[in-house]
Short mmCIF file of C-alpha atoms in Angstrom, two decimals:
data_model
loop_
_atom_site.label_atom_id
_atom_site.label_comp_id
_atom_site.label_asym_id
_atom_site.label_seq_id
_atom_site.Cartn_x
_atom_site.Cartn_y
_atom_site.Cartn_z
CA UNK A 1070 10.44 -0.40 -17.73
CA UNK A 1071 8.76 -2.90 -15.45
CA UNK A 1072 6.41 -2.31 -12.53
CA UNK A 1073 9.23 -2.63 -9.99
CA UNK A 1074 10.86 0.51 -11.30
CA UNK A 1075 7.62 2.48 -11.28
CA UNK A 1076 7.20 2.30 -7.48
CA UNK A 1077 9.04 0.24 -4.89
CA UNK A 1078 6.43 1.19 -2.28
CA UNK A 1079 3.59 -0.14 -4.41
CA UNK A 1080 5.56 -3.20 -5.34
CA UNK A 1081 6.30 -4.07 -1.70
CA UNK A 1082 2.66 -3.64 -0.73
CA UNK A 1083 1.45 -5.73 -3.67
CA UNK A 1084 3.93 -8.50 -2.85
CA UNK A 1085 2.83 -8.48 0.81
CA UNK A 1086 -0.84 -8.78 -0.16
CA UNK A 1087 -0.10 -11.43 -2.79
CA UNK A 1088 1.65 -13.56 -0.15
CA UNK A 1089 -1.77 -14.25 1.41
CA UNK A 1090 -3.33 -17.56 0.38
CA UNK A 1091 -5.73 -17.23 -2.53
CA UNK A 1092 -4.64 -13.66 -3.38
CA UNK A 1093 -2.96 -13.27 -6.79
CA UNK A 1094 -0.93 -10.36 -8.15
CA UNK A 1095 -3.93 -8.73 -9.84
CA UNK A 1096 -6.12 -8.89 -6.74
CA UNK A 1097 -3.20 -7.65 -4.61
CA UNK A 1098 -2.78 -4.63 -6.89
CA UNK A 1099 -6.51 -3.91 -6.71
CA UNK A 1100 -6.39 -4.05 -2.89
CA UNK A 1101 -3.29 -1.82 -2.70
CA UNK A 1102 -4.91 0.79 -4.97
CA UNK A 1103 -8.06 0.58 -2.82
CA UNK A 1104 -5.94 1.48 0.22
CA UNK A 1105 -4.52 4.47 -1.65
CA UNK A 1106 -8.05 5.72 -2.31
CA UNK A 1107 -8.99 5.49 1.39
CA UNK A 1108 -7.60 7.87 4.01
CA UNK A 1109 -4.38 7.12 5.92
CA UNK A 1110 -6.31 6.21 9.09
CA UNK A 1111 -7.98 3.31 7.27
CA UNK A 1112 -4.65 1.60 6.56
CA UNK A 1113 -3.42 2.42 10.07
CA UNK A 1114 -6.48 0.79 11.67
CA UNK A 1115 -6.12 -2.14 9.29
CA UNK A 1116 -2.46 -2.73 10.14
CA UNK A 1117 -3.06 -2.21 13.87
CA UNK A 1118 -5.83 -4.83 13.98
CA UNK A 1119 -3.63 -7.45 12.32
CA UNK A 1120 -0.58 -6.64 14.46
CA UNK A 1121 -2.66 -6.75 17.65
CA UNK A 1122 -4.03 -10.17 16.71
CA UNK A 1123 -0.63 -11.61 15.91
CA UNK A 1124 1.28 -10.07 18.82
CA UNK A 1125 -1.25 -10.37 21.62
CA UNK A 1126 -2.99 -13.64 20.83
CA UNK A 1127 -2.64 -16.38 23.43
CA UNK A 1128 -3.72 -19.98 23.38
CA UNK A 1129 -5.93 -21.43 26.12
CA UNK A 1130 -3.80 -23.76 28.25
CA UNK A 1131 -6.73 -26.15 28.60
CA UNK A 1132 -8.24 -26.45 25.11
CA UNK A 1133 -5.67 -24.57 22.92
CA UNK A 1134 -8.36 -22.32 21.48
CA UNK A 1135 -7.21 -18.71 20.92
CA UNK A 1136 -7.85 -16.29 23.76
CA UNK A 1137 -6.65 -13.09 25.36
CA UNK A 1138 -5.90 -14.52 28.83
CA UNK A 1139 -4.63 -17.79 30.27
CA UNK A 1140 -7.98 -19.43 29.64
CA UNK A 1141 -10.40 -18.98 26.75
CA UNK A 1142 -13.89 -17.59 27.28
CA UNK A 1143 -15.47 -21.00 26.63
CA UNK A 1144 -13.36 -22.85 29.23
CA UNK A 1145 -13.91 -19.96 31.67
CA UNK A 1146 -17.71 -20.01 31.24
CA UNK A 1147 -19.26 -21.68 34.33
CA UNK A 1148 -22.42 -22.54 32.37
CA UNK A 1149 -20.69 -24.92 29.96
CA UNK A 1150 -20.94 -28.68 30.50
CA UNK A 1151 -17.41 -29.70 31.53
CA UNK A 1152 -18.08 -33.44 31.14
CA UNK A 1153 -18.21 -33.27 27.33
CA UNK A 1154 -15.16 -32.39 25.21
CA UNK A 1155 -15.48 -31.87 21.47
CA UNK A 1156 -12.22 -32.56 19.60
CA UNK A 1157 -11.68 -30.34 16.55
CA UNK A 1158 -8.88 -29.72 14.10
CA UNK A 1159 -8.61 -25.93 14.32
CA UNK A 1160 -10.04 -22.72 15.76
CA UNK A 1161 -12.20 -22.37 12.67
CA UNK A 1162 -14.19 -25.48 13.62
CA UNK A 1163 -14.71 -24.08 17.14
CA UNK A 1164 -16.27 -20.98 15.60
CA UNK A 1165 -18.38 -23.07 13.19
CA UNK A 1166 -19.75 -25.31 15.97
CA UNK A 1167 -20.34 -22.33 18.29
CA UNK A 1168 -22.36 -20.68 15.52
CA UNK A 1169 -24.73 -23.68 15.40
CA UNK A 1170 -25.71 -22.98 19.03
CA UNK A 1171 -26.16 -26.75 19.50
CA UNK A 1172 -23.18 -27.51 21.73
CA UNK A 1173 -22.73 -26.48 25.36
CA UNK A 1174 -19.64 -28.53 26.28
CA UNK A 1175 -15.94 -27.67 26.00
CA UNK A 1176 -13.51 -28.04 23.11
CA UNK A 1177 -10.06 -29.45 22.48
CA UNK A 1178 -8.21 -27.95 19.51
CA UNK A 1179 -5.71 -30.41 18.01
CA UNK A 1180 -3.95 -27.76 15.93
CA UNK A 1181 -4.07 -29.90 12.80
CA UNK A 1182 -4.81 -33.37 11.53
CA UNK A 1183 -2.59 -36.43 11.00
CA UNK A 1184 -1.17 -36.14 7.51
CA UNK A 1185 2.01 -38.11 6.74
CA UNK A 1186 2.10 -36.51 3.26
CA UNK A 1187 2.50 -33.07 4.85
CA UNK A 1188 4.81 -34.39 7.56
CA UNK A 1189 2.27 -33.91 10.37
CA UNK A 1190 2.58 -36.71 12.91
CA UNK A 1191 1.03 -37.34 16.35
CA UNK A 1192 3.76 -35.23 18.01
CA UNK A 1193 2.59 -32.12 16.15
CA UNK A 1194 -0.95 -32.38 17.51
CA UNK A 1195 -2.40 -31.79 20.99
CA UNK A 1196 -3.27 -35.46 21.50
CA UNK A 1197 -1.21 -36.17 24.64
CA UNK A 1198 -2.70 -33.12 26.35
CA UNK A 1199 -6.17 -34.45 25.46
CA UNK A 1200 -5.40 -37.85 27.00
CA UNK A 1201 -4.05 -36.19 30.18
CA UNK A 1202 -7.04 -33.84 30.28
CA UNK A 1203 -9.53 -36.72 30.04
CA UNK A 1204 -7.69 -38.57 32.83
CA UNK A 1205 -7.33 -35.49 35.07
CA UNK A 1206 -10.77 -33.93 34.68
CA UNK A 1207 -14.00 -35.84 34.97
CA UNK A 1208 -14.67 -36.09 31.21
CA UNK A 1209 -17.57 -38.42 30.38
CA UNK A 1210 -17.69 -38.04 26.61
CA UNK A 1211 -15.20 -37.14 23.89
CA UNK A 1212 -16.89 -36.13 20.63
CA UNK A 1213 -14.72 -36.45 17.52
CA UNK A 1214 -15.73 -33.61 15.17
CA UNK A 1215 -13.08 -34.14 12.49
CA UNK A 1216 -13.29 -33.85 8.71
CA UNK A 1217 -14.96 -36.76 6.92
CA UNK A 1218 -11.75 -37.46 5.02
CA UNK A 1219 -9.08 -40.17 5.12
CA UNK A 1220 -6.91 -37.93 7.34
CA UNK A 1221 -9.84 -37.12 9.63
CA UNK A 1222 -10.73 -40.80 10.00
CA UNK A 1223 -7.09 -41.71 10.70
CA UNK A 1224 -6.79 -38.99 13.33
CA UNK A 1225 -10.08 -40.07 14.92
CA UNK A 1226 -8.97 -43.70 15.05
CA UNK A 1227 -5.61 -42.69 16.58
CA UNK A 1228 -7.32 -40.68 19.33
CA UNK A 1229 -9.80 -43.50 19.94
CA UNK A 1230 -6.90 -45.94 20.47
CA UNK A 1231 -5.14 -43.51 22.82
CA UNK A 1232 -8.29 -43.15 24.94
CA UNK A 1233 -9.19 -46.87 24.88
CA UNK A 1234 -7.89 -47.61 28.40
CA UNK A 1235 -9.90 -44.77 29.97
CA UNK A 1236 -13.56 -44.93 31.07
CA UNK A 1237 -14.78 -42.34 28.59
CA UNK A 1238 -17.38 -42.57 25.81
CA UNK A 1239 -15.87 -41.68 22.46
CA UNK A 1240 -18.51 -40.54 19.95
CA UNK A 1241 -18.32 -39.15 16.44
CA UNK A 1242 -20.53 -36.53 14.79
CA UNK A 1243 -23.22 -37.94 12.49
CA UNK A 1244 -22.47 -38.48 8.84
CA UNK A 1245 -25.31 -38.52 6.38
CA UNK A 1246 -27.16 -36.55 3.75
CA UNK A 1247 -26.69 -32.78 4.23
CA UNK A 1248 -29.81 -30.85 5.21
CA UNK A 1249 -31.37 -29.49 2.02
CA UNK A 1250 -29.68 -32.07 -0.23
CA UNK A 1251 -31.67 -34.17 -2.66
CA UNK A 1252 -31.13 -37.94 -2.31
CA UNK A 1253 -30.71 -38.20 -6.08
CA UNK A 1254 -27.53 -36.11 -5.96
CA UNK A 1255 -25.98 -37.51 -2.76
CA UNK A 1256 -22.85 -39.56 -3.43
CA UNK A 1257 -23.00 -43.33 -2.90
CA UNK A 1258 -20.71 -43.48 0.13
CA UNK A 1259 -22.61 -40.74 1.98
CA UNK A 1260 -25.93 -42.34 1.11
CA UNK A 1261 -24.69 -45.78 2.20
CA UNK A 1262 -23.52 -44.37 5.54
CA UNK A 1263 -26.81 -42.51 5.97
CA UNK A 1264 -28.73 -45.77 5.54
CA UNK A 1265 -26.58 -47.83 7.93
CA UNK A 1266 -26.60 -44.99 10.51
CA UNK A 1267 -30.40 -44.51 10.34
CA UNK A 1268 -32.15 -43.34 13.51
CA UNK A 1269 -35.70 -43.75 14.84
CA UNK A 1270 -38.17 -41.38 13.17
CA UNK A 1271 -39.44 -38.58 15.41
CA UNK A 1272 -42.09 -36.00 14.68
CA UNK A 1273 -40.39 -32.59 14.34
CA UNK B 1433 -21.97 -17.33 22.72
CA UNK B 1434 -21.17 -15.61 19.48
CA UNK B 1435 -17.82 -15.14 17.82
CA UNK B 1436 -17.38 -11.64 19.20
CA UNK B 1437 -17.22 -12.96 22.71
CA UNK B 1438 -14.74 -15.67 21.78
CA UNK B 1439 -11.96 -13.23 20.80
CA UNK B 1440 -12.07 -9.48 20.29
CA UNK B 1441 -8.59 -9.58 18.74
CA UNK B 1442 -9.65 -12.10 16.13
CA UNK B 1443 -12.89 -10.27 15.50
CA UNK B 1444 -11.12 -6.94 14.92
CA UNK B 1445 -8.65 -8.53 12.53
CA UNK B 1446 -11.42 -10.34 10.62
CA UNK B 1447 -13.46 -7.15 10.33
CA UNK B 1448 -10.40 -5.25 9.08
CA UNK B 1449 -9.71 -7.88 6.40
CA UNK B 1450 -13.40 -8.13 5.45
CA UNK B 1451 -13.46 -4.36 4.84
CA UNK B 1452 -11.33 -4.91 1.74
CA UNK B 1453 -13.29 -5.06 -1.53
CA UNK B 1454 -14.16 -8.61 -2.57
CA UNK B 1455 -13.17 -10.14 0.78
CA UNK B 1456 -16.05 -11.71 2.71
CA UNK B 1457 -16.21 -12.78 6.36
CA UNK B 1458 -15.23 -16.39 5.62
CA UNK B 1459 -12.20 -15.41 3.53
CA UNK B 1460 -11.22 -12.82 6.15
CA UNK B 1461 -11.29 -15.49 8.86
CA UNK B 1462 -9.19 -17.79 6.69
CA UNK B 1463 -6.62 -15.01 6.15
CA UNK B 1464 -6.52 -14.10 9.86
CA UNK B 1465 -5.93 -17.74 10.83
CA UNK B 1466 -3.22 -17.95 8.18
CA UNK B 1467 -1.45 -15.03 9.86
CA UNK B 1468 -1.66 -16.83 13.19
CA UNK B 1469 0.07 -19.85 11.68
CA UNK B 1470 2.93 -17.70 10.33
CA UNK B 1471 5.56 -16.13 12.62
CA UNK B 1472 5.12 -12.65 14.09
CA UNK B 1473 7.64 -11.15 11.65
CA UNK B 1474 5.43 -12.10 8.71
CA UNK B 1475 2.55 -9.94 9.97
CA UNK B 1476 4.98 -7.16 10.92
CA UNK B 1477 6.46 -7.09 7.42
CA UNK B 1478 2.95 -7.24 5.96
CA UNK B 1479 1.68 -4.29 8.01
CA UNK B 1480 4.86 -2.26 7.44
CA UNK B 1481 4.61 -2.62 3.64
CA UNK B 1482 1.01 -1.38 3.60
CA UNK B 1483 1.70 1.48 6.01
CA UNK B 1484 4.77 2.57 4.02
CA UNK B 1485 2.75 2.63 0.82
CA UNK B 1486 -0.08 4.65 2.33
CA UNK B 1487 2.05 7.08 4.32
CA UNK B 1488 4.93 7.70 1.92
CA UNK B 1489 3.24 7.62 -1.46
CA UNK B 1490 3.35 10.81 -3.50
CA UNK B 1491 1.74 11.73 -6.78
CA UNK B 1492 3.78 13.01 -9.73
CA UNK B 1493 3.07 16.74 -10.16
CA UNK B 1494 3.21 16.33 -13.93
CA UNK B 1495 1.19 13.18 -14.70
CA UNK B 1496 -0.37 12.31 -11.29
CA UNK B 1497 1.03 8.78 -11.39
CA UNK B 1498 2.19 7.48 -7.99
CA UNK B 1499 5.84 8.01 -7.16
CA UNK B 1500 8.27 8.43 -4.31
CA UNK B 1501 9.60 11.88 -5.28
CA UNK B 1502 8.24 15.04 -6.86
CA UNK B 1503 8.28 13.40 -10.28
CA UNK B 1504 7.49 9.79 -11.23
CA UNK B 1505 10.13 7.57 -12.79
CA UNK B 1506 8.39 7.69 -16.18
CA UNK B 1507 8.30 11.52 -16.36
CA UNK B 1508 11.90 11.62 -15.09
CA UNK B 1509 13.14 9.15 -17.73
CA UNK B 1510 15.05 11.13 -20.43
CA UNK B 1511 14.51 8.32 -22.96
CA UNK B 1512 10.72 8.70 -23.06
CA UNK B 1513 9.07 10.57 -25.94
CA UNK B 1514 7.73 13.76 -24.33
CA UNK B 1515 5.64 14.73 -27.35
CA UNK B 1516 3.07 11.96 -26.80
CA UNK B 1517 0.81 11.85 -23.73
CA UNK B 1518 -1.41 8.86 -23.05
CA UNK B 1519 -4.50 9.74 -20.98
CA UNK B 1520 -5.63 6.96 -18.62
CA UNK B 1521 -8.19 6.61 -15.88
CA UNK B 1522 -5.99 5.25 -13.09
CA UNK B 1523 -2.56 4.03 -12.02
CA UNK B 1524 -3.64 0.50 -12.86
CA UNK B 1525 -3.89 1.38 -16.56
CA UNK B 1526 -0.38 2.90 -16.46
CA UNK B 1527 0.94 -0.43 -15.16
CA UNK B 1528 -1.05 -2.39 -17.75
CA UNK B 1529 0.19 -0.28 -20.67
CA UNK B 1530 3.78 -0.30 -19.33
CA UNK B 1531 3.60 -4.11 -19.20
CA UNK B 1532 2.82 -4.24 -22.93
CA UNK B 1533 6.21 -2.61 -23.66
CA UNK B 1534 4.58 -0.88 -26.70
CA UNK B 1535 4.48 2.71 -25.45
CA UNK B 1536 7.44 5.04 -24.92
CA UNK B 1537 5.62 8.34 -24.32
CA UNK B 1538 4.36 9.88 -21.10
CA UNK B 1539 1.08 9.46 -19.23
CA UNK B 1540 -1.62 11.62 -17.72
CA UNK B 1541 -3.64 9.98 -14.94
CA UNK B 1542 -7.16 11.45 -14.69
CA UNK B 1543 -7.86 9.86 -11.31
CA UNK B 1544 -11.24 8.56 -12.44
CA UNK B 1545 -13.79 8.78 -15.19
CA UNK B 1546 -16.83 11.03 -15.70
CA UNK B 1547 -19.74 9.31 -14.00
CA UNK B 1548 -22.73 11.46 -13.05
CA UNK B 1549 -24.33 8.41 -11.38
CA UNK B 1550 -21.41 8.23 -8.92
CA UNK B 1551 -21.22 12.02 -8.60
CA UNK B 1552 -17.88 12.28 -10.46
CA UNK B 1553 -17.80 15.44 -12.54
CA UNK B 1554 -15.06 17.22 -14.56
CA UNK B 1555 -13.84 19.01 -11.41
CA UNK B 1556 -12.89 15.68 -9.80
CA UNK B 1557 -10.60 14.71 -12.68
CA UNK B 1558 -7.20 16.01 -13.78
CA UNK B 1559 -8.57 17.47 -17.01
CA UNK B 1560 -7.60 21.12 -16.52
CA UNK B 1561 -4.04 20.13 -15.67
CA UNK B 1562 -3.96 18.10 -18.91
CA UNK B 1563 -5.13 21.09 -20.97
CA UNK B 1564 -2.51 23.30 -19.30
CA UNK B 1565 0.16 20.66 -19.79
CA UNK B 1566 -0.59 20.32 -23.51
CA UNK B 1567 -0.45 24.13 -23.89
CA UNK B 1568 2.74 24.52 -21.83
CA UNK B 1569 4.80 21.59 -23.07
CA UNK B 1570 5.27 20.76 -26.72
CA UNK B 1571 2.76 17.88 -26.83
CA UNK B 1572 2.06 16.68 -30.38
CA UNK B 1573 -0.35 13.83 -29.66
CA UNK B 1574 -2.80 12.98 -26.89
CA UNK B 1575 -3.84 9.32 -26.90
CA UNK B 1576 -7.14 8.56 -25.15
CA UNK B 1577 -6.77 5.11 -23.53
CA UNK B 1578 -10.08 5.01 -21.67
CA UNK B 1579 -12.50 2.16 -21.08
CA UNK B 1580 -14.71 1.23 -24.02
CA UNK B 1581 -17.81 2.06 -22.00
CA UNK B 1582 -20.40 4.84 -22.04
CA UNK B 1583 -18.46 6.66 -19.26
CA UNK B 1584 -15.14 6.20 -21.08
CA UNK B 1585 -16.60 7.55 -24.33
CA UNK B 1586 -18.15 10.53 -22.51
CA UNK B 1587 -14.87 11.34 -20.78
CA UNK B 1588 -12.98 11.01 -24.06
CA UNK B 1589 -15.41 13.33 -25.84
CA UNK B 1590 -15.18 15.86 -23.00
CA UNK B 1591 -11.36 15.92 -23.21
CA UNK B 1592 -11.49 16.13 -27.01
CA UNK B 1593 -13.71 19.22 -26.75
CA UNK B 1594 -11.41 20.81 -24.14
CA UNK B 1595 -8.39 20.32 -26.41
CA UNK B 1596 -10.16 21.37 -29.63
CA UNK B 1597 -8.64 24.88 -29.72
CA UNK B 1598 -5.06 23.58 -29.39
CA UNK B 1599 -2.83 22.33 -32.23
CA UNK B 1600 -2.60 18.75 -30.91
CA UNK B 1601 -3.63 15.44 -32.49
CA UNK B 1602 -6.12 13.57 -30.33
CA UNK B 1603 -6.15 9.84 -31.03
CA UNK B 1604 -7.93 6.92 -29.43
CA UNK B 1605 -6.67 3.36 -28.90
CA UNK B 1606 -7.97 0.84 -31.42
CA UNK B 1607 -11.18 -1.03 -30.74
CA UNK B 1608 -11.77 -4.33 -32.40
CA UNK B 1609 -11.74 -8.08 -31.97
CA UNK B 1610 -9.45 -9.11 -29.07
CA UNK B 1611 -6.33 -11.05 -30.05
CA UNK B 1612 -7.19 -14.76 -29.72
CA UNK B 1613 -10.94 -14.21 -30.03
CA UNK B 1614 -13.01 -16.12 -32.56
CA UNK B 1615 -15.15 -13.93 -34.84
CA UNK B 1616 -18.13 -16.19 -34.19
CA UNK B 1617 -18.20 -15.20 -30.52
CA UNK B 1618 -17.40 -11.48 -30.86
CA UNK B 1619 -20.38 -9.25 -30.01
CA UNK B 1620 -22.07 -7.33 -32.84
CA UNK B 1621 -20.99 -3.84 -31.77
CA UNK B 1622 -17.33 -4.86 -31.46
CA UNK B 1623 -17.46 -6.68 -34.80
CA UNK B 1624 -19.17 -3.71 -36.46
CA UNK B 1625 -16.47 -1.34 -35.16
CA UNK B 1626 -13.74 -3.74 -36.22
CA UNK B 1627 -15.09 -3.73 -39.78
CA UNK B 1628 -15.49 0.05 -40.05
CA UNK B 1629 -12.04 0.59 -38.46
CA UNK B 1630 -10.29 -1.90 -40.75
CA UNK B 1631 -6.63 -1.22 -41.61
CA UNK B 1632 -4.43 -2.18 -44.56
CA UNK B 1633 -3.22 -5.78 -44.38
CA UNK B 1634 0.49 -6.14 -43.67
CA UNK B 1635 2.57 -9.31 -43.61
CA UNK B 1636 3.52 -10.05 -39.98
#
């Protein structure tokens, strides 16, 4: 007798949970049994929240961030600086940068990063819409906030080339030693970049 | 601007996922964004599997294992040895023991373990139904397959006392050095028990 025979309902639920990234069969079983211990309303609220997200989500027609209307709350906010556009890979980076509280401009979500190994080319990303947006709106600065990886650098260089004929400043977020890191443990490439990108000392 | 303002839909879904045990806010966000990348049907199948489990699950009236009918597939199986009942804490242990393929008797799911610290007393467990079952059916042996912890030992002793006046053999699963473990690294209590519970050597 295997587990399948003992309960199809449980098996279906475990397989559904185990299809999530990073969730194995054992964790999925633990989560399914947790749901059985909670009341029915818990699972109903849980399922409703996920279905609502997936069915009702829209993408902002300007920056491709997720939203509930035609335009996301950031693009619709009249207090944001519309002359600066920060280019990010995904929604997750929008949330991360918003949480810093250090940026008051707008975003442009590419929806991925150039990765020939995974079959992601320029056509899969929102690069053309960025170029049109920069030309159409009065964008003064495009900040590239992409991962400090080979793919991130490639994507950044590609966007830089695409924007080269437009009168816009293309900048890139600073790379250097992470706050709280000890120099001793910083890797050589990061440390080398931190030295060549040094800035004038200011009293905090 | 905080994340709440950026999307209520996303926030609700993240909070729902983060309410699962062992899932933090960051993991919940990663899972929610994964669902957004998959098609709508994926989330619909996902939600339907969990709702079906929670709404349609029943508990076997004999052993309290989960099932889809009045009786679970193990109790209903005519090939199982009905004279041996293995007492376990939860459904998870039923699945674990079934996966070993070494047991052909029936089960009795307590639904927990005695734990005064968590407010779980004898009344919260299926102990009385076990005593009645042993008296009613022709049970020859009750195997205690409980955790090798203080709570497991207490629960086992409590059940042993409750069954003392009945002509049934109460046994307990073997405790000793785990298969694959090196003696050097086994803890003293386990090693001590393994020595006192030694069995006659047999050629494998």
